[in-house]
Short mmCIF file of C-alpha atoms in Angstrom, two decimals:
data_model
loop_
_atom_site.label_atom_id
_atom_site.label_comp_id
_atom_site.label_asym_id
_atom_site.label_seq_id
_atom_site.Cartn_x
_atom_site.Cartn_y
_atom_site.Cartn_z
CA VAL A 13 -29.17 -23.75 60.41
CA PHE A 14 -32.50 -21.96 60.71
CA PHE A 15 -32.46 -21.01 57.03
CA GLY A 16 -31.51 -24.53 56.00
CA PHE A 17 -34.31 -26.03 58.11
CA TYR A 18 -36.81 -23.52 56.80
CA LEU A 19 -35.74 -24.11 53.23
CA HIS A 20 -35.58 -27.90 53.20
CA ASN A 21 -38.78 -28.44 55.16
CA SER A 22 -41.21 -26.54 52.97
CA THR A 23 -44.79 -27.75 53.26
CA ASN A 24 -45.67 -27.40 49.58
CA GLY A 25 -42.39 -28.82 48.21
CA ASN A 26 -42.04 -25.99 45.70
CA LEU A 27 -39.62 -23.15 45.06
CA ASN A 28 -41.18 -19.72 44.86
CA LEU A 29 -39.25 -17.60 42.37
CA ASN A 30 -39.55 -13.93 41.52
CA VAL A 31 -37.60 -13.17 38.35
CA GLY A 32 -37.76 -9.53 37.30
CA GLY A 33 -41.25 -9.19 38.80
CA MET A 34 -42.58 -12.41 37.27
CA ARG A 35 -43.56 -14.97 39.91
CA LYS A 36 -43.16 -18.67 39.19
CA THR A 37 -43.49 -21.77 41.30
CA VAL A 38 -41.23 -24.70 40.44
CA GLU A 39 -41.31 -28.19 41.91
CA ARG A 40 -38.22 -29.13 43.86
CA SER A 41 -38.07 -32.49 42.14
CA LEU A 42 -37.63 -30.80 38.76
CA VAL A 43 -34.88 -28.53 40.01
CA GLY A 44 -33.20 -31.38 41.86
CA ARG A 45 -32.59 -33.24 38.58
CA PHE A 46 -29.95 -30.62 37.74
CA PRO A 47 -28.03 -29.99 40.96
CA GLN A 48 -25.19 -28.22 39.12
CA THR A 49 -27.47 -25.35 38.07
CA ARG A 50 -28.08 -22.21 40.12
CA LEU A 51 -31.56 -23.28 41.20
CA GLY A 52 -30.33 -26.78 41.96
CA ARG A 53 -27.63 -25.43 44.25
CA LEU A 54 -30.25 -23.43 46.14
CA LEU A 55 -31.61 -26.72 47.48
CA THR A 56 -28.31 -27.45 49.21
CA CYS A 57 -27.89 -24.05 50.88
CA GLU A 58 -27.80 -24.11 54.69
CA THR A 59 -27.15 -20.46 55.58
CA GLU A 60 -28.47 -17.07 54.59
CA GLU A 61 -25.07 -16.08 53.21
CA SER A 62 -24.96 -19.07 50.88
CA ILE A 63 -28.50 -18.33 49.67
CA LEU A 64 -27.71 -14.70 48.91
CA LEU A 65 -24.68 -15.79 46.90
CA LEU A 66 -27.06 -17.46 44.45
CA CYS A 67 -29.94 -14.97 44.37
CA ASP A 68 -30.35 -11.23 44.75
CA ASP A 69 -32.68 -11.41 47.75
CA TYR A 70 -34.66 -13.92 49.80
CA ASP A 71 -37.92 -13.37 51.70
CA VAL A 72 -37.99 -15.81 54.60
CA ALA A 73 -41.63 -15.21 55.44
CA ALA A 74 -42.86 -15.68 51.88
CA LYS A 75 -40.16 -18.27 51.11
CA GLU A 76 -39.53 -16.41 47.85
CA PHE A 77 -36.25 -16.06 45.97
CA TYR A 78 -35.65 -12.83 44.03
CA PHE A 79 -33.59 -12.67 40.85
CA ASP A 80 -32.93 -9.41 39.01
CA ARG A 81 -32.93 -11.06 35.57
CA SER A 82 -34.95 -10.86 32.39
CA PRO A 83 -38.35 -12.56 32.81
CA LYS A 84 -38.53 -13.17 29.06
CA MET A 85 -35.27 -15.10 29.10
CA PHE A 86 -36.32 -17.02 32.22
CA CYS A 87 -39.17 -18.62 30.28
CA TYR A 88 -36.58 -20.53 28.24
CA ILE A 89 -34.67 -21.43 31.40
CA LEU A 90 -37.84 -22.71 33.06
CA ASN A 91 -38.71 -24.74 29.99
CA PHE A 92 -35.33 -26.44 30.29
CA TYR A 93 -36.26 -27.96 33.67
CA TYR A 94 -39.43 -29.42 32.17
CA THR A 95 -38.01 -30.72 28.87
CA LYS A 96 -34.32 -31.25 29.77
CA HIS A 97 -33.41 -29.29 26.63
CA LEU A 98 -32.66 -25.65 25.87
CA HIS A 99 -34.30 -24.13 22.83
CA PHE A 100 -32.86 -21.08 21.10
CA VAL A 101 -35.14 -18.93 18.96
CA GLU A 102 -33.84 -16.75 16.15
CA GLU A 103 -35.08 -13.42 17.48
CA LEU A 104 -32.96 -13.74 20.64
CA CYS A 105 -29.54 -12.11 20.91
CA VAL A 106 -27.00 -14.92 20.95
CA LEU A 107 -24.74 -13.08 23.40
CA SER A 108 -27.59 -12.29 25.79
CA PHE A 109 -28.83 -15.88 25.64
CA SER A 110 -25.34 -17.25 26.23
CA GLN A 111 -24.83 -14.97 29.24
CA GLU A 112 -28.23 -15.91 30.63
CA ILE A 113 -27.70 -19.66 30.55
CA ASP A 114 -24.25 -19.13 32.01
CA TYR A 115 -25.79 -17.19 34.90
CA TRP A 116 -28.27 -19.97 35.62
CA GLY A 117 -25.47 -22.55 35.48
CA ILE A 118 -26.76 -24.39 32.42
CA HIS A 119 -24.14 -25.65 30.00
CA GLU A 120 -24.42 -25.26 26.24
CA VAL A 121 -24.42 -29.05 25.83
CA PHE A 122 -28.08 -29.01 26.91
CA ILE A 123 -29.10 -26.99 23.83
CA ALA A 124 -31.52 -29.08 21.78
CA PRO A 125 -30.16 -30.64 18.55
CA CYS A 126 -32.68 -28.65 16.51
CA CYS A 127 -31.22 -25.36 17.80
CA LYS A 128 -27.58 -26.28 18.38
CA TYR A 129 -26.29 -25.59 14.88
CA GLN A 130 -27.94 -22.18 14.59
CA PHE A 131 -26.77 -21.16 18.07
CA HIS A 132 -23.12 -22.06 17.53
CA LEU A 133 -23.13 -20.56 14.04
CA ARG A 134 -24.40 -17.20 15.27
CA LYS A 135 -22.15 -17.27 18.33
CA GLU A 136 -19.05 -17.95 16.24
CA ALA A 137 -19.99 -15.13 13.87
CA PHE A 138 -20.43 -12.77 16.81
CA LEU A 139 -17.08 -13.76 18.37
CA ASN A 140 -15.34 -13.20 15.05
CA THR A 141 -16.88 -9.75 14.86
CA GLN A 142 -15.71 -8.97 18.38
CA ASP A 143 -12.19 -10.12 17.56
CA ASP A 144 -12.19 -7.92 14.49
CA ASP A 145 -13.28 -4.84 16.45
CA ALA A 146 -10.66 -5.51 19.14
CA ASP A 147 -7.89 -6.13 16.62
CA ASP A 148 -4.86 -3.97 17.36
CA PHE A 149 -3.52 -4.38 13.82
CA THR A 150 -6.38 -2.73 11.99
CA SER A 151 -6.35 0.82 10.79
CA VAL A 152 -9.55 1.64 12.67
CA PRO A 153 -8.48 3.74 15.67
CA SER A 154 -9.90 2.93 19.04
CA LEU A 155 -10.65 5.37 21.84
CA GLN A 156 -7.26 4.53 23.33
CA ASP A 157 -5.55 5.51 20.07
CA ILE A 158 -7.40 8.81 19.97
CA LEU A 159 -6.59 9.60 23.60
CA LEU A 160 -2.94 8.66 23.01
CA LEU A 161 -2.75 11.13 20.15
CA GLN A 162 -4.37 13.78 22.34
CA LYS A 163 -1.78 13.03 25.04
CA ASP A 164 1.05 13.53 22.56
CA MET A 165 -0.42 16.83 21.47
CA ASP A 166 -0.73 17.95 25.09
CA THR A 167 2.90 16.96 25.69
CA PHE A 168 4.05 19.41 23.04
CA ASN A 169 2.32 22.26 24.88
CA SER A 170 4.65 21.82 27.86
CA MET A 171 7.85 21.49 25.81
CA VAL A 172 10.30 24.17 24.71
CA PHE A 173 9.32 25.38 21.24
CA GLY A 174 6.42 22.96 21.52
CA LYS A 175 4.36 24.59 18.80
CA HIS A 176 7.15 24.33 16.24
CA ARG A 177 8.14 20.83 17.33
CA ARG A 178 4.56 19.66 16.99
CA ARG A 179 4.35 21.09 13.48
CA VAL A 180 7.61 19.38 12.46
CA TRP A 181 6.57 16.11 14.09
CA LEU A 182 3.26 16.00 12.25
CA LEU A 183 5.00 16.98 9.02
CA LEU A 184 7.46 14.07 9.29
CA ASP A 185 5.27 11.41 10.87
CA ASN A 186 1.78 12.00 9.45
CA PRO A 187 1.58 12.16 5.64
CA ASP A 188 -2.12 13.08 5.86
CA TYR A 189 -1.41 16.14 8.01
CA SER A 190 -0.97 18.55 5.10
CA LEU A 191 0.09 18.84 1.48
CA ARG A 192 3.68 19.49 2.55
CA ALA A 193 3.62 16.32 4.64
CA LYS A 194 2.49 14.35 1.60
CA VAL A 195 5.27 15.89 -0.50
CA PHE A 196 7.84 15.03 2.16
CA ALA A 197 6.60 11.43 2.42
CA PHE A 198 6.76 11.07 -1.36
CA THR A 199 10.28 12.53 -1.42
CA SER A 200 11.42 10.18 1.34
CA ILE A 201 10.10 7.14 -0.51
CA LEU A 202 11.75 8.40 -3.71
CA ILE A 203 15.12 8.66 -1.97
CA VAL A 204 14.68 5.13 -0.62
CA LEU A 205 14.13 3.94 -4.18
CA VAL A 206 17.25 5.83 -5.29
CA SER A 207 19.20 4.12 -2.51
CA ILE A 208 17.96 0.75 -3.72
CA GLY A 209 18.93 1.73 -7.25
CA THR A 210 22.50 2.38 -6.13
CA ILE A 211 22.62 -1.13 -4.68
CA CYS A 212 21.61 -2.55 -8.04
CA VAL A 213 24.09 -0.40 -9.97
CA ASN A 214 26.95 -1.33 -7.64
CA SER A 215 26.34 -4.99 -8.41
CA LEU A 216 26.95 -4.37 -12.16
CA LYS A 217 30.58 -4.71 -13.17
CA ASP A 218 30.06 -2.38 -16.13
CA PHE A 219 29.63 0.59 -13.80
CA ASN A 220 32.77 -0.10 -11.75
CA ARG A 221 35.93 1.94 -12.31
CA LEU A 222 39.63 1.20 -11.86
CA ASP A 223 41.75 3.27 -9.52
CA ASP A 224 45.43 4.13 -9.99
CA ARG A 225 46.46 0.72 -8.64
CA GLY A 226 44.14 -1.16 -10.98
CA ASN A 227 41.63 -2.12 -8.28
CA GLU A 228 37.92 -2.02 -8.98
CA ILE A 229 36.08 0.79 -7.22
CA GLU A 230 32.53 2.05 -7.29
CA ASP A 231 31.47 4.70 -9.73
CA PRO A 232 32.01 8.14 -8.10
CA THR A 233 28.56 9.34 -9.15
CA VAL A 234 26.91 6.33 -7.56
CA THR A 235 28.98 6.85 -4.41
CA VAL A 236 27.82 10.48 -4.18
CA LEU A 237 24.19 9.42 -4.56
CA GLU A 238 24.61 6.77 -1.89
CA ASN A 239 26.23 9.22 0.53
CA PHE A 240 23.44 11.72 -0.13
CA CYS A 241 20.83 9.08 0.68
CA ILE A 242 22.61 8.18 3.91
CA ILE A 243 22.79 11.84 4.93
CA TRP A 244 19.08 12.22 4.18
CA PHE A 245 18.19 9.15 6.24
CA THR A 246 20.39 10.30 9.11
CA THR A 247 18.99 13.82 9.14
CA GLU A 248 15.41 12.59 8.99
CA PHE A 249 15.96 10.15 11.84
CA LEU A 250 17.70 12.70 14.07
CA VAL A 251 15.08 15.39 13.45
CA ARG A 252 12.24 12.97 14.21
CA LEU A 253 14.10 11.88 17.35
CA LEU A 254 14.58 15.46 18.53
CA VAL A 255 10.97 16.52 18.02
CA ALA A 256 9.37 13.26 19.25
CA PRO A 257 6.91 13.81 22.13
CA GLN A 258 8.27 10.73 23.94
CA ILE A 259 11.75 9.55 23.00
CA SER A 260 11.40 6.18 24.76
CA ARG A 261 8.28 5.27 22.81
CA PHE A 262 9.86 6.57 19.61
CA LEU A 263 12.84 4.23 20.02
CA GLN A 264 10.53 1.29 20.73
CA ASN A 265 8.68 1.70 17.44
CA PRO A 266 9.70 -1.14 15.07
CA LEU A 267 9.78 1.19 12.05
CA ASN A 268 12.14 3.56 13.83
CA ILE A 269 14.37 0.66 14.85
CA ILE A 270 14.59 -0.34 11.19
CA ASP A 271 15.56 3.23 10.29
CA LEU A 272 18.36 3.15 12.85
CA ILE A 273 19.63 -0.24 11.71
CA SER A 274 19.65 0.89 8.08
CA ILE A 275 22.02 3.82 8.71
CA LEU A 276 24.30 2.38 11.40
CA PRO A 277 26.33 0.10 9.05
CA PHE A 278 27.46 3.10 7.02
CA TYR A 279 29.00 4.84 10.02
CA VAL A 280 30.42 1.65 11.50
CA MET A 281 32.05 0.98 8.14
CA LEU A 282 33.83 4.34 8.31
CA ALA A 283 35.50 3.23 11.54
CA ILE A 284 36.89 0.03 9.97
CA ASP A 285 40.31 -0.06 8.45
CA LEU A 286 39.70 0.50 4.73
CA ALA A 287 43.14 -0.72 3.87
CA LEU A 288 42.16 -4.23 4.94
CA HIS A 289 38.93 -4.01 2.89
CA SER A 290 37.16 -5.56 5.85
CA GLY A 291 34.25 -3.20 5.61
CA ASP A 292 33.00 -4.27 2.18
CA GLU A 293 30.80 -7.09 3.40
CA PHE A 294 29.46 -4.95 6.22
CA GLN A 295 28.67 -2.25 3.69
CA ASP A 296 26.71 -4.72 1.58
CA ILE A 297 24.72 -5.74 4.65
CA GLY A 298 23.90 -2.10 5.29
CA ARG A 299 22.67 -1.68 1.75
CA VAL A 300 20.43 -4.70 2.04
CA VAL A 301 18.96 -3.43 5.31
CA GLN A 302 18.03 -0.18 3.57
CA LEU A 303 15.48 -2.15 1.59
CA MET A 304 13.46 -2.38 4.81
CA ARG A 305 12.97 1.38 4.87
CA ILE A 306 10.12 1.19 2.35
CA LYS A 307 7.14 1.97 4.58
CA LEU A 308 4.50 1.51 1.92
CA ALA A 309 2.32 -0.25 4.49
CA ARG A 310 1.43 3.17 5.93
CA HIS A 311 -0.07 4.22 2.60
CA SER A 312 -1.33 0.93 1.12
CA PRO A 313 -4.49 -0.65 2.58
CA GLY A 314 -3.68 -3.83 0.67
CA LEU A 315 -0.29 -4.25 2.36
CA ARG A 316 -1.78 -3.53 5.78
CA THR A 317 -4.44 -6.12 5.10
CA LEU A 318 -1.79 -8.64 4.07
CA GLY A 319 0.06 -8.11 7.35
CA VAL A 320 -3.14 -8.54 9.39
CA THR A 321 -4.03 -11.66 7.39
CA LEU A 322 -0.69 -13.33 8.04
CA THR A 323 -0.89 -12.40 11.72
CA HIS A 324 -4.32 -13.99 12.13
CA SER A 325 -3.55 -16.98 9.90
CA TYR A 326 -0.50 -18.26 11.73
CA HIS A 327 -2.26 -21.57 12.39
CA GLU A 328 -2.85 -22.12 8.68
CA VAL A 329 0.65 -20.94 7.78
CA GLY A 330 2.14 -23.31 10.34
CA LEU A 331 0.00 -26.14 9.01
CA LEU A 332 1.20 -25.39 5.48
CA LEU A 333 4.83 -25.47 6.58
CA ILE A 334 4.29 -28.78 8.38
CA PHE A 335 2.70 -30.30 5.27
CA LEU A 336 5.59 -29.13 3.13
CA ALA A 337 8.23 -30.31 5.60
CA MET A 338 6.70 -33.78 5.84
CA GLY A 339 6.31 -34.03 2.07
CA ILE A 340 9.88 -32.93 1.45
CA ALA A 341 11.23 -35.45 3.95
CA ILE A 342 9.18 -38.35 2.56
CA PHE A 343 9.51 -37.77 -1.19
CA SER A 344 13.19 -36.87 -1.04
CA VAL A 345 13.97 -40.25 0.52
CA PHE A 346 11.83 -42.13 -2.00
CA THR A 347 13.41 -40.26 -4.90
CA PHE A 348 16.92 -40.88 -3.64
CA ALA A 349 16.15 -44.59 -3.25
CA VAL A 350 15.11 -44.98 -6.90
CA GLU A 351 17.43 -42.44 -8.53
CA HIS A 352 20.83 -42.65 -6.85
CA ASP A 353 21.92 -45.63 -9.00
CA VAL A 354 20.81 -44.09 -12.32
CA PRO A 355 23.95 -42.82 -14.13
CA GLU A 356 22.27 -39.89 -15.91
CA SER A 357 20.38 -38.71 -12.82
CA LYS A 358 21.56 -35.71 -10.81
CA LEU A 359 19.57 -36.83 -7.77
CA HIS A 360 22.49 -38.65 -6.21
CA SER A 361 22.24 -37.27 -2.64
CA ILE A 362 19.56 -36.53 -0.06
CA PRO A 363 20.19 -32.73 0.08
CA ILE A 364 19.75 -32.47 -3.71
CA CYS A 365 16.56 -34.51 -3.38
CA TRP A 366 15.39 -32.05 -0.74
CA TRP A 367 15.78 -29.22 -3.24
CA TRP A 368 13.96 -31.20 -5.92
CA ALA A 369 11.10 -32.12 -3.53
CA THR A 370 10.76 -28.49 -2.42
CA ILE A 371 10.33 -27.05 -5.92
CA THR A 372 8.06 -29.97 -6.89
CA LEU A 373 5.74 -29.79 -3.87
CA THR A 374 5.35 -26.05 -4.32
CA THR A 375 4.60 -26.66 -8.05
CA VAL A 376 7.47 -24.38 -9.12
CA GLY A 377 9.42 -26.94 -11.09
CA TYR A 378 12.62 -25.23 -12.22
CA GLY A 379 13.68 -28.30 -14.20
CA ASP A 380 17.34 -28.07 -13.19
CA VAL A 381 17.14 -31.55 -11.63
CA VAL A 382 14.56 -34.12 -12.72
CA PRO A 383 14.07 -37.86 -12.17
CA ILE A 384 15.19 -40.10 -15.03
CA ALA A 385 13.95 -43.55 -14.07
CA LEU A 386 10.31 -44.56 -14.53
CA SER A 387 9.93 -45.22 -10.81
CA GLY A 388 11.34 -41.75 -10.10
CA LYS A 389 8.77 -40.19 -12.41
CA LEU A 390 6.00 -42.03 -10.60
CA VAL A 391 7.27 -40.66 -7.30
CA ALA A 392 7.36 -37.19 -8.88
CA THR A 393 3.73 -37.59 -10.00
CA PHE A 394 2.56 -38.38 -6.46
CA CYS A 395 4.74 -35.53 -5.17
CA ILE A 396 3.06 -33.01 -7.48
CA ILE A 397 -0.44 -34.21 -6.56
CA CYS A 398 0.32 -34.05 -2.84
CA GLY A 399 1.80 -30.59 -3.31
CA LEU A 400 -1.36 -29.32 -4.97
CA VAL A 401 -3.52 -30.66 -2.12
CA ALA A 402 -1.19 -29.55 0.68
CA VAL A 403 -0.90 -26.01 -0.64
CA ALA A 404 -4.51 -25.54 -1.76
CA LEU A 405 -6.20 -26.35 1.57
CA PRO A 406 -4.50 -23.76 3.85
CA ILE A 407 -4.31 -21.17 1.07
CA THR A 408 -8.11 -21.18 0.81
CA VAL A 409 -8.47 -20.25 4.47
CA ILE A 410 -5.78 -17.57 4.18
CA PHE A 411 -7.51 -16.11 1.12
CA ASN A 412 -10.85 -15.98 2.96
CA ASN A 413 -9.17 -14.16 5.84
CA PHE A 414 -7.61 -11.69 3.44
CA THR A 415 -10.98 -10.99 1.85
CA LYS A 416 -12.59 -10.45 5.26
CA TYR A 417 -9.90 -8.07 6.52
CA TYR A 418 -9.77 -6.19 3.24
CA GLN A 419 -13.50 -5.50 3.45
CA ARG A 420 -12.98 -4.22 6.99
CA GLN A 421 -10.11 -2.06 5.79
CA LYS A 422 -12.36 -0.34 3.27
CA GLN A 423 -14.94 0.31 6.01
CA ALA A 424 -12.34 1.94 8.26
CA PRO A 425 -13.25 5.58 7.45
CA GLU A 426 -16.92 4.94 8.31
CA LYS A 427 -15.98 3.27 11.61
CA LEU A 428 -13.64 6.14 12.45
CA SER A 429 -16.39 8.69 11.91
CA TYR A 430 -18.84 6.61 13.95
CA ARG A 431 -16.45 6.21 16.89
CA CYS A 432 -15.71 9.90 16.96
CA ASN A 433 -19.45 10.64 17.09
CA VAL A 434 -19.98 8.09 19.87
CA PHE A 435 -17.15 9.35 22.07
CA THR A 436 -17.97 13.03 21.63
CA GLN A 437 -19.89 12.92 24.91
CA ASP A 438 -16.83 11.66 26.82
CA ILE A 439 -13.89 13.41 25.17
CA SER A 440 -13.43 16.76 23.57
CA VAL A 441 -14.70 17.34 20.07
CA SER A 442 -11.28 18.66 19.13
CA THR A 443 -9.73 15.26 19.76
CA CYS A 444 -11.84 13.57 17.10
CA ALA A 445 -11.44 16.46 14.69
CA MET A 446 -7.70 16.42 15.25
CA HIS A 447 -7.49 12.69 14.63
CA GLN A 448 -9.43 13.03 11.39
CA THR A 449 -7.16 15.89 10.34
CA PHE A 450 -3.96 14.00 11.10
CA GLY A 451 -5.17 10.89 9.26
CA GLN A 452 -5.64 7.27 10.20
#
């Protein structure tokens, strides 16, 4: 009560402020016009505890409030109470200015119209930069990534045959580790391509043979190649599993899960009764899953950028799908209404009209089904125009995102070198050198 009486019964009616050593006197009437701000709330404080929650210190004798803030920034805050507007100058850091007005309890809506556009433009650009640096999908390693790699290397030191297991692990999992690792990665990709080639050959009737009973069977040479590929995939997976520093994290890796799924169908098929030929379809599924083993994203910056772009453009992709779905639903009904009575037309049902609207909106236009009537052609014209607009708008945003992330991808080596130099004071130099040796 004493502090409230002393504060609210000042003889001069002013607030004495000390901001970073700069003393200012502000009329209570000016501060009282904005009671939601930090200075405005000081006028309603009744206890010492409530006062110290809003300022860093308070001198009762001098009736002076102390704030450990930037005096340069406070000039803009003080000007706000006189003019009722915040002004943002170009030489100020947008983040520092935003944090300062947030501390003083002043909302961004009070920024003057002459400065509002520049402020929000620079703030949005800064936030985008922060999101890019914090992106978990980029190839630029963070300190956490570097420490995680160091932890894995330390784990090998406490394992049986740790030195040899570490060498094998780096050989299989890091193509940039050495020349032999690059050769192994190239060989693995080559065998994946051979496996895909066997799938294509098996689909050609010319390569099939007839057994003694006259039934079609696969070419023995192709079968041998396929079995060799499966044995290679199995051996590679088991070796990587045995030498992994942490088996639980190894099994949680999506790429390793794909490897496991690609080889399981082959062994499950062996357990199925071949006499019933019930394993053929399952075998085909296993062959299709093997297509997923192509891990070119590890070696192609463009593919990594494409994945990051799609991840960060899910709003635009969803908007594109909504546009297409609405267009397909609308134009398919219109087309069916004007074409279902035309004898020569093939658009005699809604599902067929869905197919036609899909290939028309996406500007593919196979030409297998087309409208015959004049009214149907008019509907098709509007459908094509709407398809161009619906596809072009989101694609532009997605393309801009791709360009942005691709530029970042090319700057990854420079950022890696910079981060290693920055964190040299906190972590061992060998960690950064090891990460550069093992690759991104």
